[in-house]
C-alpha cells in the first residue's frame, strides 16, 4: 500500500483515538454535577483508561509481533469505539469507570502497533518526521475531544457527547482490517513470546532511561490535558464552553506547530549527531517546565501556549528514540513495554494525585508541581543520550 495513504488512514484513526480519549475532559464539570464527584474521583476516571491501556499493551505488542499488526490495530479500534458509545449508557460512577477502562483495552491494541507499521513503511531517516505527523492525532484529536465534549455536553447532555464521538471509529476499524499488508517478516524468528524479551529490554539502559523520560512527560501531560479546561473554568472564571474552547485551541495550536517542528529539529539534529533526538527531548522538556511555571506565576495564556508548544516537541521523537535503541524484530514489544512503563509511572497516577492535591488545597497548587516531572524527564533523556554514539550512523 502507498505509504502516504497508509499514513493518512492511521493519522485519521489517531485523531479519533484522542477524540474518544479526551471527550471525558470536556464533560468533567457535567459528570461532577451529575454523579456528585470529587476531583479525586474525576482523576480516577482518567486513570481507569490508562490502567487497562498499560496492562494490555504488552500482550497486544507481543501478539502483533507474531501476527498481522494492522488486524490487531483494527480489533483495538472497534473495541474502544464500542466502549465509547457504551459510556453514554453509564448509570453510575462505577459503570462509567468500567466503560472507560474498556476504552483503554482497545486503544492499547492500536497504539502498540500503529507506530511500528508506519516505521516499517518509511526509511529510518524520515522516522521522527513521519511519527510526528502521525502523532498530530494527539493535539488535533485531543482538542476536538475537549471542545466537542464541552459543546455537545452543554447542548445535548454528556451522554450524547460519548455516543456521537464513538461511532466514526467503527467505520475506520473496518478500513484498517481490510488493509493489504503482509505479516511482518522480522517477526518470523520470534514465533514464541518469552518473558526474557522483557527482561532483556529492561537491561537495555538507554531504552530504560528513554521509558523513564517518557513517563515524566506522561505524568505532566496526562494531568494537564485532563484538568486544564476545569483549571481555566475555576481560575479564570470562564464558562464551560469557553474554557473547553480555549483548552482545545491551546492544544491544537501548540500541537500543529510543536509536533512537526520538534520532529524536523530531531531528524535534522540526528543527521549531524547520533544523540540529536535525545538532545531535542532534553531541551523541549526543560523549556516546557519553565514556561508552565511562568504561565502560573503571571497568569499568562502566552506562557501556557509555549509550555504546550515545547511539550509537544516530544510527539514522534520519543517514539523514534525507543525504536533507535531496540532490535527491529521486537519493536512492537519494545513499544508496548515503553507504553506500560510510561503510563504506569505517568498518567495513571498523575490525575489521581493532582485531583487529591486539588481537593486538599487547590487546582492551582497541584498544577504548580507539574514542572518537576518535566525536569526529571529532561534528566532521563540526558542519561539515555549518554549511551548513544555522538556520530550518526553512515
Coordinates of C-alpha atoms in Angstrom, one line a residue:
X1 CA 0.0 0.0 0.0
X2 CA 1.1 3.5 -0.7
X3 CA 2.9 4.8 2.4
X4 CA 1.2 8.3 2.2
X5 CA -2.2 6.7 2.0
X6 CA -1.3 4.5 4.9
X7 CA -0.2 7.5 6.9
X8 CA -3.4 9.4 6.2
X9 CA -5.5 6.4 7.4
X10 CA -3.6 5.9 10.6
X11 CA -3.5 9.7 11.3
X12 CA -7.3 9.8 10.9
X13 CA -7.7 6.9 13.3
X14 CA -5.3 8.5 15.7
X15 CA -7.4 11.7 15.6
X16 CA -10.5 9.7 16.6
X17 CA -8.4 7.9 19.2
X18 CA -7.7 11.1 21.0
X19 CA -11.2 12.5 20.5
X20 CA -12.6 9.5 22.3
X21 CA -9.9 9.7 24.9
X22 CA -10.3 13.4 25.7
X23 CA -14.0 13.8 25.4
X24 CA -14.1 12.9 29.1
X25 CA -12.2 16.1 29.9
X26 CA -14.7 18.3 28.1
X27 CA -17.6 16.9 30.2
X28 CA -15.8 16.8 33.6
X29 CA -18.0 19.6 35.1
X30 CA -21.2 17.9 33.9
X31 CA -20.1 14.5 35.3
X32 CA -19.1 16.1 38.6
X33 CA -22.5 17.6 39.0
X34 CA -24.5 14.6 37.7
X35 CA -22.7 12.0 39.8
X36 CA -21.7 14.3 42.7
X37 CA -18.0 13.5 42.3
X38 CA -14.8 14.9 43.9
X39 CA -11.8 15.9 41.9
X40 CA -10.1 12.7 43.1
X41 CA -13.0 10.7 41.6
X42 CA -12.7 12.6 38.3
X43 CA -9.0 11.8 38.3
X44 CA -9.8 8.1 38.8
X45 CA -12.0 8.2 35.6
X46 CA -8.9 9.4 33.7
X47 CA -6.8 6.7 35.3
X48 CA -9.3 3.9 34.5
X49 CA -8.5 4.2 30.9
X50 CA -4.7 4.3 31.5
X51 CA -4.7 1.3 33.8
X52 CA -6.1 -1.2 31.2
X53 CA -4.2 0.7 28.5
X54 CA -0.9 -0.1 30.2
X55 CA -1.7 -3.6 31.3
X56 CA -2.8 -4.8 27.9
X57 CA -0.3 -3.0 25.7
X58 CA 2.5 -5.6 26.2
X59 CA 0.3 -8.7 25.3
X60 CA -1.0 -6.8 22.2
X61 CA 2.5 -5.7 21.3
X62 CA 3.8 -9.3 21.5
X63 CA 0.8 -10.6 19.6
X64 CA 1.3 -8.1 16.8
X65 CA 5.0 -9.1 16.5
X66 CA 3.7 -12.6 15.6
X67 CA 0.6 -12.0 13.6
X68 CA -0.6 -9.1 11.4
X69 CA -0.2 -5.8 13.2
X70 CA -2.9 -4.0 11.2
X71 CA -5.5 -6.5 12.1
X72 CA -4.6 -6.3 15.8
X73 CA -5.0 -2.5 15.4
X74 CA -8.4 -2.9 13.7
X75 CA -9.7 -5.0 16.6
X76 CA -8.5 -2.4 19.0
X77 CA -10.2 0.5 17.2
X78 CA -13.5 -1.5 17.2
X79 CA -13.3 -2.3 20.9
X80 CA -12.6 1.3 22.0
X81 CA -15.3 2.7 19.7
X82 CA -17.9 0.4 21.1
X83 CA -16.8 1.2 24.7
X84 CA -17.1 4.9 24.0
X85 CA -20.6 4.5 22.6
X86 CA -21.4 2.4 25.7
X87 CA -20.2 5.2 28.0
X88 CA -23.4 7.1 27.1
X89 CA -25.4 4.4 28.9
X90 CA -23.4 4.7 32.2
X91 CA -25.8 4.8 35.2
X92 CA -23.3 5.3 37.9
X93 CA -19.6 6.2 38.6
X94 CA -18.7 2.5 38.7
X95 CA -20.3 1.7 35.3
X96 CA -18.6 4.7 33.7
X97 CA -15.3 3.6 35.2
X98 CA -15.7 0.2 33.6
X99 CA -16.6 1.6 30.2
X100 CA -13.6 4.0 30.3
X101 CA -11.4 1.0 31.3
X102 CA -12.6 -0.9 28.2
X103 CA -11.6 2.0 26.0
X104 CA -8.0 1.6 27.3
X105 CA -8.0 -2.1 26.2
X106 CA -8.9 -1.1 22.6
X107 CA -6.5 1.8 22.4
X108 CA -3.6 -0.4 23.7
X109 CA -4.1 -2.7 20.7
X110 CA -3.9 0.2 18.3
X111 CA -1.2 2.3 19.8
X112 CA 1.2 -0.6 20.3
X113 CA 1.1 -1.4 16.6
X114 CA 0.4 1.7 14.6
X115 CA 3.9 3.3 15.1
X116 CA 5.7 0.2 14.1
X117 CA 3.6 -0.3 10.9
X118 CA 4.5 3.3 9.8
X119 CA 8.1 2.9 10.8
X120 CA 8.3 -0.2 8.6
X121 CA 6.7 1.7 5.7
X122 CA 9.2 4.6 5.7
X123 CA 13.0 4.8 5.7
X124 CA 14.8 5.4 9.1
X125 CA 15.9 9.0 8.1
X126 CA 12.2 10.0 8.0
X127 CA 11.1 8.2 11.1
X128 CA 10.8 11.2 13.5
X129 CA 9.0 13.3 10.9
X130 CA 6.6 10.6 9.9
X131 CA 5.8 9.6 13.5
X132 CA 5.5 13.3 14.3
X133 CA 2.8 13.7 11.6
X134 CA 1.0 10.5 12.8
X135 CA 1.1 11.8 16.4
X136 CA -0.6 15.1 15.3
X137 CA -3.6 13.0 16.2
X138 CA -2.8 13.8 19.8
X139 CA -3.2 17.6 19.7
X140 CA -5.8 17.6 17.0
X141 CA -7.9 14.8 18.3
X142 CA -7.4 15.9 21.9
X143 CA -8.5 19.4 21.2
X144 CA -11.5 18.2 19.2
X145 CA -12.4 15.8 22.1
X146 CA -12.3 18.6 24.7
X147 CA -14.2 21.1 22.5
X148 CA -16.8 18.6 21.2
X149 CA -17.3 17.2 24.7
X150 CA -17.9 20.7 26.1
X151 CA -20.2 21.8 23.3
X152 CA -22.2 18.6 22.9
X153 CA -22.4 18.1 26.6
X154 CA -23.7 21.6 27.3
X155 CA -26.1 21.5 24.3
X156 CA -27.4 17.9 24.3
X157 CA -26.1 16.3 27.5
X158 CA -22.9 14.4 28.4
X159 CA -24.5 11.1 27.2
X160 CA -24.7 12.4 23.6
X161 CA -21.1 13.6 23.7
X162 CA -19.9 10.0 24.3
X163 CA -22.3 8.4 21.7
X164 CA -21.6 10.8 18.8
X165 CA -17.8 10.7 19.0
X166 CA -17.7 6.9 19.3
X167 CA -19.5 6.0 16.0
X168 CA -16.8 7.0 13.4
X169 CA -14.2 4.6 14.9
X170 CA -16.3 1.6 13.8
X171 CA -16.1 2.6 10.2
X172 CA -12.3 3.2 10.5
X173 CA -11.9 -0.2 12.2
X174 CA -13.2 -1.9 9.0
X175 CA -10.9 0.1 6.8
X176 CA -7.9 -0.9 8.9
X177 CA -8.9 -4.6 8.9
X178 CA -9.0 -4.6 5.0
X179 CA -5.5 -3.2 4.6
X180 CA -3.5 -5.2 2.1
X181 CA -0.5 -5.6 4.4
X182 CA 1.6 -8.8 4.9
X183 CA 2.8 -10.3 8.2
X184 CA 6.0 -8.7 9.4
X185 CA 9.0 -10.6 8.1
X186 CA 11.0 -9.5 11.1
X187 CA 8.8 -11.5 13.5
X188 CA 9.5 -14.9 11.9
X189 CA 12.4 -15.7 14.2
X190 CA 10.4 -14.8 17.3
X191 CA 7.5 -17.2 16.9
X192 CA 7.1 -17.7 20.7
X193 CA 6.9 -14.8 23.1
X194 CA 9.3 -15.1 26.0
X195 CA 9.4 -13.1 29.2
X196 CA 13.1 -12.9 28.6
X197 CA 12.3 -10.4 25.8
X198 CA 11.0 -8.0 28.5
X199 CA 14.0 -8.5 30.9
X200 CA 16.4 -8.1 28.0
X201 CA 14.7 -4.8 27.2
X202 CA 14.8 -3.6 30.8
X203 CA 18.5 -4.4 30.9
X204 CA 19.0 -2.1 27.9
X205 CA 19.9 1.1 29.8
X206 CA 19.3 3.7 27.0
X207 CA 15.9 2.1 26.5
X208 CA 15.1 2.1 30.2
X209 CA 16.1 5.7 30.6
X210 CA 14.0 6.6 27.5
X211 CA 11.0 4.9 29.1
X212 CA 11.5 6.8 32.3
X213 CA 11.8 10.1 30.4
X214 CA 8.6 9.2 28.6
X215 CA 7.0 8.6 32.0
X216 CA 7.9 12.1 33.2
X217 CA 6.3 13.6 30.1
X218 CA 3.2 11.4 30.6
X219 CA 2.8 12.3 34.2
X220 CA 2.7 16.0 33.5
X221 CA 0.9 16.0 30.1
X222 CA -1.8 13.5 31.2
X223 CA -2.8 15.6 34.2
X224 CA -2.7 18.9 32.3
X225 CA -4.8 17.7 29.4
X226 CA -7.4 16.2 31.7
X227 CA -7.7 19.1 34.1
X228 CA -6.8 22.2 32.1
X229 CA -10.4 23.0 31.0
X230 CA -11.5 22.8 34.6
X231 CA -8.5 24.9 35.6
X232 CA -9.5 27.6 33.1
X233 CA -13.1 27.5 34.4
X234 CA -12.1 27.8 38.0
X235 CA -9.0 30.1 37.9
X236 CA -10.0 32.3 35.0
X237 CA -13.8 32.3 35.6
X238 CA -14.7 31.1 32.1
X239 CA -17.9 29.3 31.1
X240 CA -17.6 25.5 30.3
X241 CA -17.9 26.2 26.6
X242 CA -15.3 28.9 26.6
X243 CA -12.9 27.0 28.9
X244 CA -13.0 23.9 26.7
X245 CA -12.7 26.0 23.5
X246 CA -9.6 27.8 24.9
X247 CA -8.1 24.5 26.1
X248 CA -8.8 22.9 22.8
X249 CA -7.4 25.8 20.8
X250 CA -4.3 25.8 23.0
X251 CA -3.7 22.1 22.4
X252 CA -4.3 22.0 18.7
X253 CA -2.4 25.2 18.0
X254 CA 0.6 24.2 20.0
X255 CA 0.4 20.7 18.6
X256 CA 0.2 21.7 14.9
X257 CA 3.3 23.8 15.4
X258 CA 5.2 21.8 18.0
X259 CA 4.9 18.2 16.8
X260 CA 6.2 18.8 13.2
X261 CA 8.8 21.3 14.3
X262 CA 10.1 19.0 17.0
X263 CA 10.2 16.1 14.6
X264 CA 12.1 18.2 12.0
X265 CA 14.6 19.5 14.5
X266 CA 15.2 16.0 15.9
X267 CA 15.8 14.5 12.4
X268 CA 18.0 17.4 11.4
X269 CA 20.0 17.1 14.6
X270 CA 20.2 13.3 14.4
X271 CA 21.8 13.5 10.9
X272 CA 24.6 15.5 12.4
X273 CA 24.8 13.9 15.9
X274 CA 23.8 10.4 16.9
X275 CA 22.3 11.9 20.1
X276 CA 20.2 14.5 18.3
X277 CA 16.8 13.1 19.2
X278 CA 17.8 12.8 22.9
X279 CA 19.1 16.4 22.9
X280 CA 15.8 17.6 21.3
X281 CA 13.8 16.0 24.1
X282 CA 16.2 17.3 26.8
X283 CA 15.7 20.9 25.5
X284 CA 12.0 20.7 24.9
X285 CA 11.1 19.4 28.4
X286 CA 13.2 21.9 30.2
X287 CA 11.7 24.8 28.2
X288 CA 8.2 23.4 28.7
X289 CA 8.7 23.3 32.5
X290 CA 10.0 26.9 32.6
X291 CA 7.1 28.3 30.6
X292 CA 4.5 26.4 32.7
X293 CA 5.8 28.0 35.8
X294 CA 5.7 31.3 34.0
X295 CA 2.1 30.8 33.0
X296 CA 1.1 30.0 36.6
X297 CA 3.0 32.9 38.1
X298 CA 1.9 35.6 35.7
X299 CA -1.5 34.1 34.7
X300 CA -0.2 34.3 31.1
X301 CA -2.0 32.4 28.4
X302 CA 1.0 33.0 26.1
X303 CA 3.3 31.2 28.6
X304 CA 0.8 28.3 28.7
X305 CA 0.9 28.2 24.9
X306 CA 4.7 28.0 24.8
X307 CA 4.7 25.4 27.5
X308 CA 2.4 23.2 25.4
X309 CA 4.4 24.0 22.2
X310 CA 7.7 22.7 23.7
X311 CA 5.9 19.8 25.5
X312 CA 4.6 18.6 22.1
X313 CA 8.0 18.5 20.5
X314 CA 8.2 15.1 22.0
X315 CA 5.5 13.7 19.8
X316 CA 7.1 11.3 17.4
X317 CA 10.6 12.0 18.7
X318 CA 10.3 9.9 21.9
X319 CA 8.7 7.1 19.9
X320 CA 11.6 7.2 17.4
X321 CA 14.1 7.1 20.2
X322 CA 12.5 3.9 21.5
X323 CA 13.0 2.3 18.1
X324 CA 16.5 3.7 17.8
X325 CA 17.7 1.8 20.9
X326 CA 16.0 -1.5 20.3
X327 CA 16.1 -4.5 17.9
X328 CA 13.7 -4.1 15.0
X329 CA 12.5 -7.8 15.4
X330 CA 10.8 -6.9 18.7
X331 CA 9.8 -3.3 18.0
X332 CA 6.1 -3.9 18.8
X333 CA 7.1 -5.5 22.2
X334 CA 9.5 -2.7 22.9
X335 CA 6.9 0.0 22.1
X336 CA 4.3 -1.9 24.2
X337 CA 6.6 -2.1 27.2
X338 CA 7.5 1.5 26.8
X339 CA 3.8 2.4 26.9
X340 CA 3.4 0.3 30.1
X341 CA 6.2 2.0 31.9
X342 CA 5.2 5.4 30.6
X343 CA 1.6 5.1 31.8
X344 CA 2.2 3.0 35.0
X345 CA 4.6 5.7 36.3
X346 CA 3.0 8.6 34.4
X347 CA -0.6 9.4 33.6
X348 CA -2.1 6.5 35.6
X349 CA -1.2 8.0 39.0
X350 CA -1.0 11.7 38.0
X351 CA -4.7 12.5 37.5
X352 CA -5.5 11.0 40.9
X353 CA -2.6 12.7 42.6
X354 CA -3.5 16.1 41.0
X355 CA -7.1 15.6 41.9
X356 CA -6.3 14.7 45.5
X357 CA -4.0 17.7 45.9
X358 CA -6.7 19.9 44.4
X359 CA -9.3 18.6 46.9
X360 CA -6.9 19.3 49.8
X361 CA -5.6 22.7 48.6
X362 CA -6.4 24.0 45.1
X363 CA -6.0 23.0 41.4
X364 CA -3.5 25.9 41.1
X365 CA -1.3 24.3 43.7
X366 CA -1.5 20.9 42.0
X367 CA -0.5 22.4 38.7
X368 CA 2.4 24.3 40.2
X369 CA 4.1 20.9 41.0
X370 CA 3.9 19.5 37.4
X371 CA 7.1 21.1 36.1
X372 CA 9.0 18.8 38.4
X373 CA 8.3 15.6 36.4
X374 CA 9.1 17.6 33.2
X375 CA 12.6 18.4 34.5
X376 CA 13.0 14.7 35.6
X377 CA 12.1 13.7 32.0
X378 CA 14.8 16.0 30.7
X379 CA 17.3 14.4 33.1
X380 CA 16.4 10.9 32.0
X381 CA 16.7 11.7 28.3
X382 CA 20.1 13.1 29.0
X383 CA 21.1 9.8 30.6
X384 CA 19.7 7.9 27.6
X385 CA 21.6 10.1 25.2
X386 CA 24.9 9.5 27.1
X387 CA 24.8 5.8 25.9
X388 CA 24.4 6.7 22.3
X389 CA 27.2 7.5 19.8
X390 CA 27.8 11.1 19.1
X391 CA 28.4 10.3 15.4
X392 CA 25.4 9.3 13.4
X393 CA 25.4 6.0 11.5
X394 CA 26.5 6.5 7.9

